[in-house]
Short mmCIF file of C-alpha atoms and ligand atoms in Angstrom, two decimals:
data_model
loop_
_atom_site.label_atom_id
_atom_site.label_comp_id
_atom_site.label_asym_id
_atom_site.label_seq_id
_atom_site.Cartn_x
_atom_site.Cartn_y
_atom_site.Cartn_z
CA UNK N 193 -87.02 -65.92 -59.59
CA UNK N 194 -85.86 -65.77 -63.15
CA UNK N 195 -87.32 -63.66 -65.93
CA UNK N 196 -86.00 -64.48 -69.37
CA UNK N 197 -86.44 -62.42 -72.50
CA UNK N 198 -85.94 -64.73 -75.46
CA UNK N 199 -85.26 -63.28 -78.92
CA UNK N 200 -87.92 -60.59 -78.62
CA UNK N 201 -88.58 -58.31 -81.59
CA UNK N 202 -91.33 -55.76 -82.12
CA UNK N 203 -92.38 -53.92 -85.26
CA UNK N 204 -95.02 -51.27 -85.81
CA UNK N 205 -96.03 -51.64 -89.43
CA UNK N 206 -92.73 -51.87 -91.25
CA UNK N 207 -90.91 -49.95 -88.52
CA UNK N 208 -88.78 -52.05 -86.24
CA UNK N 209 -88.85 -50.81 -82.62
CA UNK N 210 -87.01 -53.74 -80.99
CA UNK N 211 -84.71 -56.26 -82.65
CA UNK N 212 -83.82 -59.67 -81.26
CA UNK N 213 -83.47 -58.90 -77.56
CA UNK N 214 -82.38 -61.74 -75.29
CA UNK N 215 -81.45 -61.44 -71.63
CA UNK N 216 -82.16 -62.65 -68.12
CA UNK N 217 -83.23 -60.89 -64.94
CA UNK N 218 -82.95 -61.98 -61.33
CA UNK N 219 -83.66 -59.82 -58.25
CA UNK N 220 -82.17 -56.33 -58.13
CA UNK N 221 -82.37 -53.06 -60.03
CA UNK N 222 -81.74 -53.10 -63.78
CA UNK N 223 -81.26 -49.77 -65.48
CA UNK N 224 -82.42 -49.42 -69.06
CA UNK N 225 -80.52 -46.63 -70.66
CA UNK N 226 -81.21 -45.23 -74.09
CA UNK N 227 -81.93 -42.07 -76.04
CA UNK N 228 -85.48 -41.12 -77.01
CA UNK N 229 -86.92 -43.60 -79.49
CA UNK N 230 -84.42 -46.34 -78.63
CA UNK N 231 -87.21 -48.73 -77.60
CA UNK N 232 -87.25 -48.46 -73.79
CA UNK N 233 -91.02 -48.05 -73.43
CA UNK N 234 -91.76 -50.77 -75.99
CA UNK N 235 -89.44 -53.16 -74.14
CA UNK N 236 -91.03 -52.42 -70.77
CA UNK N 237 -94.56 -52.76 -72.10
CA UNK N 238 -93.68 -56.20 -73.45
CA UNK N 239 -92.10 -57.30 -70.17
CA UNK N 240 -95.10 -55.89 -68.27
CA UNK N 241 -97.32 -57.96 -70.58
CA UNK N 242 -99.39 -55.01 -71.75
CA UNK N 243 -98.07 -55.49 -75.29
CA UNK N 244 -97.22 -58.63 -77.24
CA UNK N 245 -93.92 -59.03 -79.05
CA UNK N 246 -94.01 -59.54 -82.84
CA UNK N 247 -91.73 -62.52 -82.30
CA UNK N 248 -89.91 -64.13 -79.41
CA UNK N 249 -91.22 -64.58 -75.87
CA UNK N 250 -90.81 -63.71 -72.21
CA UNK N 251 -90.53 -66.53 -69.68
CA UNK N 252 -91.01 -66.50 -65.92
CA UNK N 253 -89.16 -69.41 -64.33
CA UNK N 254 -89.30 -71.13 -67.71
CA UNK N 255 -93.01 -70.55 -68.37
CA UNK N 256 -94.24 -68.35 -71.19
CA UNK N 257 -95.92 -65.25 -69.68
CA UNK N 258 -98.52 -65.32 -72.47
CA UNK N 259 -99.68 -68.69 -71.11
CA UNK N 260 -99.45 -67.58 -67.46
CA UNK N 261 -101.69 -64.62 -68.40
CA UNK N 262 -103.34 -63.14 -65.26
CA UNK N 263 -101.12 -65.23 -62.99
CA UNK N 264 -98.23 -63.28 -64.42
CA UNK N 265 -99.98 -59.90 -64.31
CA UNK N 266 -100.65 -60.38 -60.61
CA UNK N 267 -96.89 -60.42 -60.06
CA UNK N 268 -96.33 -57.19 -61.96
CA UNK N 269 -96.29 -53.60 -60.76
CA UNK N 270 -96.08 -51.18 -63.65
CA UNK N 271 -95.65 -47.44 -63.62
CA UNK N 272 -96.09 -46.21 -67.19
CA UNK N 273 -94.34 -43.16 -68.57
CA UNK N 274 -97.63 -41.28 -68.51
CA UNK N 275 -99.87 -42.09 -65.59
CA UNK N 276 -103.55 -41.33 -65.51
CA UNK N 277 -104.32 -39.78 -62.14
CA UNK N 278 -107.60 -38.71 -60.66
CA UNK N 279 -106.80 -35.14 -59.65
CA UNK N 280 -109.80 -34.75 -57.35
CA UNK N 281 -109.14 -37.93 -55.41
CA UNK N 282 -107.18 -37.71 -52.21
CA UNK N 283 -104.01 -39.85 -52.05
CA UNK N 284 -105.82 -42.34 -49.83
CA UNK N 285 -108.91 -42.55 -52.01
CA UNK N 286 -106.87 -42.92 -55.18
CA UNK N 287 -104.91 -45.83 -53.72
CA UNK N 288 -108.03 -47.50 -52.32
CA UNK N 289 -109.63 -47.23 -55.74
CA UNK N 290 -106.62 -48.82 -57.49
CA UNK N 291 -106.50 -51.51 -54.78
CA UNK N 292 -110.13 -52.36 -55.55
CA UNK N 293 -109.33 -52.54 -59.27
CA UNK N 294 -106.50 -54.92 -58.47
CA UNK N 295 -108.97 -57.13 -56.64
CA UNK N 296 -107.90 -56.56 -53.03
CA UNK N 297 -110.63 -56.97 -50.43
CA UNK N 298 -111.64 -53.91 -48.39
CA UNK N 299 -109.69 -54.93 -45.31
CA UNK N 300 -106.67 -56.05 -47.32
CA UNK N 301 -106.80 -52.75 -49.20
CA UNK N 302 -106.90 -50.65 -46.05
CA UNK N 303 -103.82 -52.29 -44.59
CA UNK N 304 -101.96 -52.20 -47.89
CA UNK N 305 -102.78 -48.54 -48.59
CA UNK N 306 -101.40 -47.59 -45.18
CA UNK N 307 -98.30 -49.67 -45.78
CA UNK N 308 -97.46 -48.21 -49.21
CA UNK N 309 -98.22 -44.64 -48.09
CA UNK N 310 -95.72 -45.13 -45.29
CA UNK N 311 -93.15 -46.66 -47.65
CA UNK N 312 -93.24 -43.71 -50.06
CA UNK N 313 -93.43 -41.22 -47.16
CA UNK N 314 -96.80 -39.80 -48.08
CA UNK N 315 -98.75 -40.75 -44.95
CA UNK N 316 -98.93 -37.13 -43.87
CA UNK N 317 -100.45 -36.18 -47.22
CA UNK N 318 -103.07 -38.92 -47.37
CA UNK N 319 -105.98 -36.49 -47.19
CA UNK N 320 -104.61 -34.16 -49.89
CA UNK N 321 -105.78 -34.23 -53.49
CA UNK N 322 -103.30 -35.88 -55.86
CA UNK N 323 -103.95 -33.09 -58.38
CA UNK N 324 -102.15 -30.74 -56.00
CA UNK N 325 -99.05 -32.91 -55.60
CA UNK N 326 -95.55 -31.85 -56.72
CA UNK N 327 -93.76 -33.83 -59.45
CA UNK N 328 -91.87 -35.90 -56.89
CA UNK N 329 -94.98 -36.68 -54.86
CA UNK N 330 -96.85 -37.68 -58.03
CA UNK N 331 -94.09 -40.14 -58.91
CA UNK N 332 -94.08 -41.53 -55.39
CA UNK N 333 -97.82 -42.08 -55.41
CA UNK N 334 -97.33 -43.73 -58.80
CA UNK N 335 -94.88 -46.16 -57.23
CA UNK N 336 -97.26 -46.64 -54.29
CA UNK N 337 -100.07 -47.74 -56.63
CA UNK N 338 -97.69 -50.07 -58.48
CA UNK N 339 -96.76 -51.69 -55.13
CA UNK N 340 -100.31 -52.33 -53.88
CA UNK N 341 -100.33 -55.92 -55.07
CA UNK N 342 -96.86 -56.54 -53.61
CA UNK N 343 -95.38 -57.25 -57.06
CA UNK N 344 -92.36 -59.50 -57.56
CA UNK N 345 -91.51 -57.53 -60.66
CA UNK N 346 -91.67 -53.73 -60.65
CA UNK N 347 -91.39 -51.90 -63.96
CA UNK N 348 -91.00 -48.13 -63.94
CA UNK N 349 -90.69 -46.12 -67.13
CA UNK N 350 -88.70 -42.88 -66.88
CA UNK N 351 -89.92 -42.17 -63.34
CA UNK N 352 -87.54 -39.30 -62.70
CA UNK N 353 -88.37 -37.15 -65.74
CA UNK N 354 -89.20 -33.66 -64.55
CA UNK N 355 -88.05 -34.19 -60.97
CA UNK N 356 -85.61 -31.87 -59.24
CA UNK N 357 -82.29 -33.34 -58.00
CA UNK N 358 -83.46 -33.73 -54.41
CA UNK N 359 -86.59 -35.58 -55.47
CA UNK N 360 -84.53 -37.78 -57.79
CA UNK N 361 -82.22 -38.85 -54.97
CA UNK N 362 -85.18 -39.63 -52.75
CA UNK N 363 -86.79 -41.66 -55.50
CA UNK N 364 -83.57 -43.52 -56.23
CA UNK N 365 -83.23 -44.51 -52.57
CA UNK N 366 -86.81 -45.70 -52.51
CA UNK N 367 -86.27 -47.97 -55.54
CA UNK N 368 -83.06 -49.31 -54.11
CA UNK N 369 -84.85 -50.21 -50.89
CA UNK N 370 -87.72 -51.87 -52.76
CA UNK N 371 -85.42 -53.97 -54.93
CA UNK N 372 -84.05 -56.17 -52.16
CA UNK N 373 -86.34 -59.07 -53.04
CA UNK N 374 -87.79 -58.05 -56.38
CA UNK N 375 -86.83 -57.48 -59.96
CA UNK N 376 -86.93 -53.74 -60.64
CA UNK N 377 -86.62 -52.47 -64.21
CA UNK N 378 -86.08 -48.77 -64.47
CA UNK N 379 -85.69 -46.88 -67.71
CA UNK N 380 -84.13 -43.48 -67.93
CA UNK N 381 -82.02 -41.27 -70.09
CA UNK N 382 -80.54 -39.72 -66.96
CA UNK N 383 -77.43 -41.68 -66.18
CA UNK N 384 -76.98 -40.60 -62.56
CA UNK N 385 -80.36 -42.15 -61.69
CA UNK N 386 -79.01 -45.65 -62.12
CA UNK N 387 -75.26 -45.43 -61.83
CA UNK N 388 -75.33 -46.03 -58.08
CA UNK N 389 -78.21 -48.45 -57.64
CA UNK N 390 -78.26 -50.64 -60.75
CA UNK N 391 -76.90 -54.17 -60.56
CA UNK N 392 -76.73 -54.16 -64.33
CA UNK N 393 -77.31 -51.61 -67.03
CA UNK N 394 -78.80 -52.40 -70.41
CA UNK N 395 -77.94 -49.98 -73.16
CA UNK N 396 -80.49 -49.78 -75.97
CA UNK N 397 -79.71 -48.09 -79.23
CA UNK N 398 -82.05 -48.10 -82.22
CA UNK N 399 -84.03 -51.00 -80.72
CA UNK N 400 -80.97 -53.17 -80.20
CA UNK N 401 -79.37 -54.21 -76.94
CA UNK N 402 -75.83 -53.00 -77.48
CA UNK N 403 -74.47 -53.58 -73.96
CA UNK N 404 -75.53 -55.32 -70.76
CA UNK N 405 -73.15 -55.15 -67.87
CA UNK N 406 -72.46 -53.94 -64.36
CA UNK N 407 -71.82 -50.19 -64.13
CA UNK N 408 -68.17 -50.96 -63.36
CA UNK N 409 -67.66 -53.19 -66.40
CA UNK N 410 -69.50 -50.75 -68.63
CA UNK N 411 -67.04 -48.02 -67.74
CA UNK N 412 -64.01 -50.03 -68.85
CA UNK N 413 -64.01 -48.95 -72.51
CA UNK N 414 -63.55 -45.32 -71.51
CA UNK N 415 -61.13 -45.81 -68.63
CA UNK N 416 -58.10 -43.60 -69.11
CA UNK N 417 -59.87 -41.59 -71.81
CA UNK N 418 -61.54 -38.93 -69.67
CA UNK N 419 -59.50 -35.79 -69.09
CA UNK N 420 -59.92 -32.46 -67.41
CA UNK N 421 -58.11 -29.35 -68.49
CA UNK N 422 -58.17 -25.74 -67.39
CA UNK N 423 -58.18 -23.25 -70.27
CA UNK N 424 -58.97 -19.60 -70.93
CA UNK N 425 -61.89 -18.44 -73.03
CA UNK N 426 -60.21 -18.89 -76.42
CA UNK N 427 -59.11 -22.38 -75.38
CA UNK N 428 -62.75 -23.46 -75.06
CA UNK N 429 -63.48 -23.13 -78.78
CA UNK N 430 -60.04 -24.47 -79.76
CA UNK N 431 -60.59 -27.69 -77.82
CA UNK N 432 -64.24 -27.96 -78.80
CA UNK N 433 -63.21 -27.94 -82.45
CA UNK N 434 -60.65 -30.71 -81.97
CA UNK N 435 -62.06 -32.90 -79.22
CA UNK N 436 -65.22 -34.25 -77.74
CA UNK N 437 -65.80 -31.79 -74.92
CA UNK N 438 -68.43 -33.09 -72.57
CA UNK N 439 -68.71 -30.43 -69.92
CA UNK N 440 -67.48 -26.94 -69.33
CA UNK N 441 -67.37 -25.46 -65.84
CA UNK N 442 -66.44 -21.86 -65.22
CA UNK N 443 -63.85 -21.37 -62.50
CA UNK N 444 -63.39 -17.61 -61.96
CA UNK N 445 -61.91 -16.36 -65.28
CA UNK N 446 -60.98 -19.81 -66.53
CA UNK N 447 -62.88 -22.81 -67.85
CA UNK N 448 -62.54 -26.44 -66.84
CA UNK N 449 -63.16 -28.79 -69.74
CA UNK N 450 -64.07 -32.45 -69.49
CA UNK N 451 -62.73 -34.11 -72.60
CA UNK N 452 -63.07 -37.66 -73.91
CA UNK N 453 -60.03 -38.59 -75.94
CA UNK N 454 -57.92 -41.67 -76.61
CA UNK N 455 -54.78 -39.58 -76.24
CA UNK N 456 -53.81 -36.84 -73.82
CA UNK N 457 -55.29 -33.68 -75.35
CA UNK N 458 -52.72 -31.34 -73.77
CA UNK N 459 -49.62 -31.79 -71.57
CA UNK N 460 -51.50 -30.18 -68.66
CA UNK N 461 -54.58 -32.42 -69.01
CA UNK N 462 -55.33 -34.62 -66.00
CA UNK N 463 -56.91 -38.08 -66.14
CA UNK N 464 -60.35 -38.30 -64.48
CA UNK N 465 -62.38 -41.26 -63.24
CA UNK N 466 -64.99 -42.01 -65.89
CA UNK N 467 -68.66 -41.98 -64.96
CA UNK N 468 -71.67 -43.24 -66.86
CA UNK N 469 -72.35 -39.76 -68.18
CA UNK N 470 -69.08 -40.00 -70.10
CA UNK N 471 -70.09 -43.41 -71.33
CA UNK N 472 -73.44 -42.17 -72.51
CA UNK N 473 -71.70 -39.59 -74.61
CA UNK N 474 -69.34 -42.24 -75.91
CA UNK N 475 -72.29 -44.37 -77.08
CA UNK N 476 -74.78 -41.76 -78.10
CA UNK N 477 -72.61 -38.80 -78.98
CA UNK N 478 -75.18 -36.36 -77.77
CA UNK N 479 -75.91 -34.01 -74.91
CA UNK N 480 -76.57 -35.60 -71.58
CA UNK N 481 -79.37 -34.52 -69.28
CA UNK N 482 -78.14 -34.25 -65.70
N1 LIG P 1186 -97.66 -47.61 -80.81
C1 LIG P 1186 -96.69 -47.30 -81.68
N2 LIG P 1186 -96.92 -47.18 -83.01
C2 LIG P 1186 -95.94 -46.90 -83.88
N3 LIG P 1186 -94.66 -46.70 -83.55
C3 LIG P 1186 -94.34 -46.79 -82.26
C4 LIG P 1186 -95.33 -47.10 -81.25
N4 LIG P 1186 -94.69 -47.13 -80.04
C5 LIG P 1186 -93.40 -46.87 -80.29
N5 LIG P 1186 -93.18 -46.66 -81.60
C6 LIG P 1186 -91.86 -46.38 -82.23
O1 LIG P 1186 -90.94 -47.33 -81.76
C7 LIG P 1186 -89.68 -46.72 -81.45
C8 LIG P 1186 -89.33 -46.93 -80.00
O2 LIG P 1186 -90.23 -46.15 -79.21
P1 LIG P 1186 -90.24 -46.22 -77.62
O3 LIG P 1186 -90.27 -47.64 -77.20
O4 LIG P 1186 -91.34 -45.35 -77.15
O5 LIG P 1186 -88.81 -45.59 -77.27
P2 LIG P 1186 -88.31 -44.84 -75.94
O6 LIG P 1186 -89.22 -45.21 -74.83
O7 LIG P 1186 -86.90 -45.33 -75.77
O8 LIG P 1186 -88.34 -43.38 -76.24
C9 LIG P 1186 -89.82 -45.25 -81.85
O9 LIG P 1186 -89.32 -45.09 -83.14
C10 LIG P 1186 -91.32 -45.03 -81.80
O10 LIG P 1186 -91.70 -44.00 -82.69
MG1 LIG P 1187 -90.27 -44.10 -73.51
#
């Protein structure tokens, strides 16, 4: 399976949200990383075929998805950033309802609902109202509904926003498991969500695709430039004034700084392995959500 994005641009009025995006997807997880407003949702909506590009096209195995129309939509599972739930429906009823909307027969639906509930580990909660679910459970039922039609292409927009670390790990494992024979596109501004599971990471900035690479290749530009250094309280402000200080951890009465710098910031500074959090700072020069 090959999904090709060919010179896609999107404008809203005279505002350009995406500019000339071209790339290819095969099976696996692709992480779409970008700050707020960088065009992640617009990109995913276009690939999910719920929005048309202003120019350019998306091709599935060489065929324009606009021409494939419902044949293409049947292959898509989409979890939007904001999901409309039916708070008074039980998990089971909600999924049966969505299955009916997706055109599954009653018997098909029953089997499929059981299967996806099991996959997202919500079988024990099938009789509970979705309005009472925790953030993590809500996201998992969101994925469950997106999987009802056994999609070849799963598109999930910022699924981990608002989840606690334990729920995020669980969710990450679930997506990794699902991606074995599908294309999974996952957008996030939380780097650790995708660092471990993404085959490739796309970095969007101001509507442009500025990088597309494996996590390992992406880290190359900052290799050897991440340092840690233990300082006292006055050292914190001294180094913050001179360097890009990414993180500060208190260790008893001292402070461990994580600094990104081309040169060694202090004779006692120690080189650290870069992670994508460092990279995010390198590209976006802003606080990282972890
Ligand atoms: N329906 C819309 N009408 C007008 N502008 C929009 C619309 N959707 C998105 N935008 C603009 O396009 C840009 C990209 O938005 P979006 O794709 O939502 O980014 P992200 O998901 O990365 O936060 C933003 O500047 C946003 O304000
Ligand atoms: Mg968005």
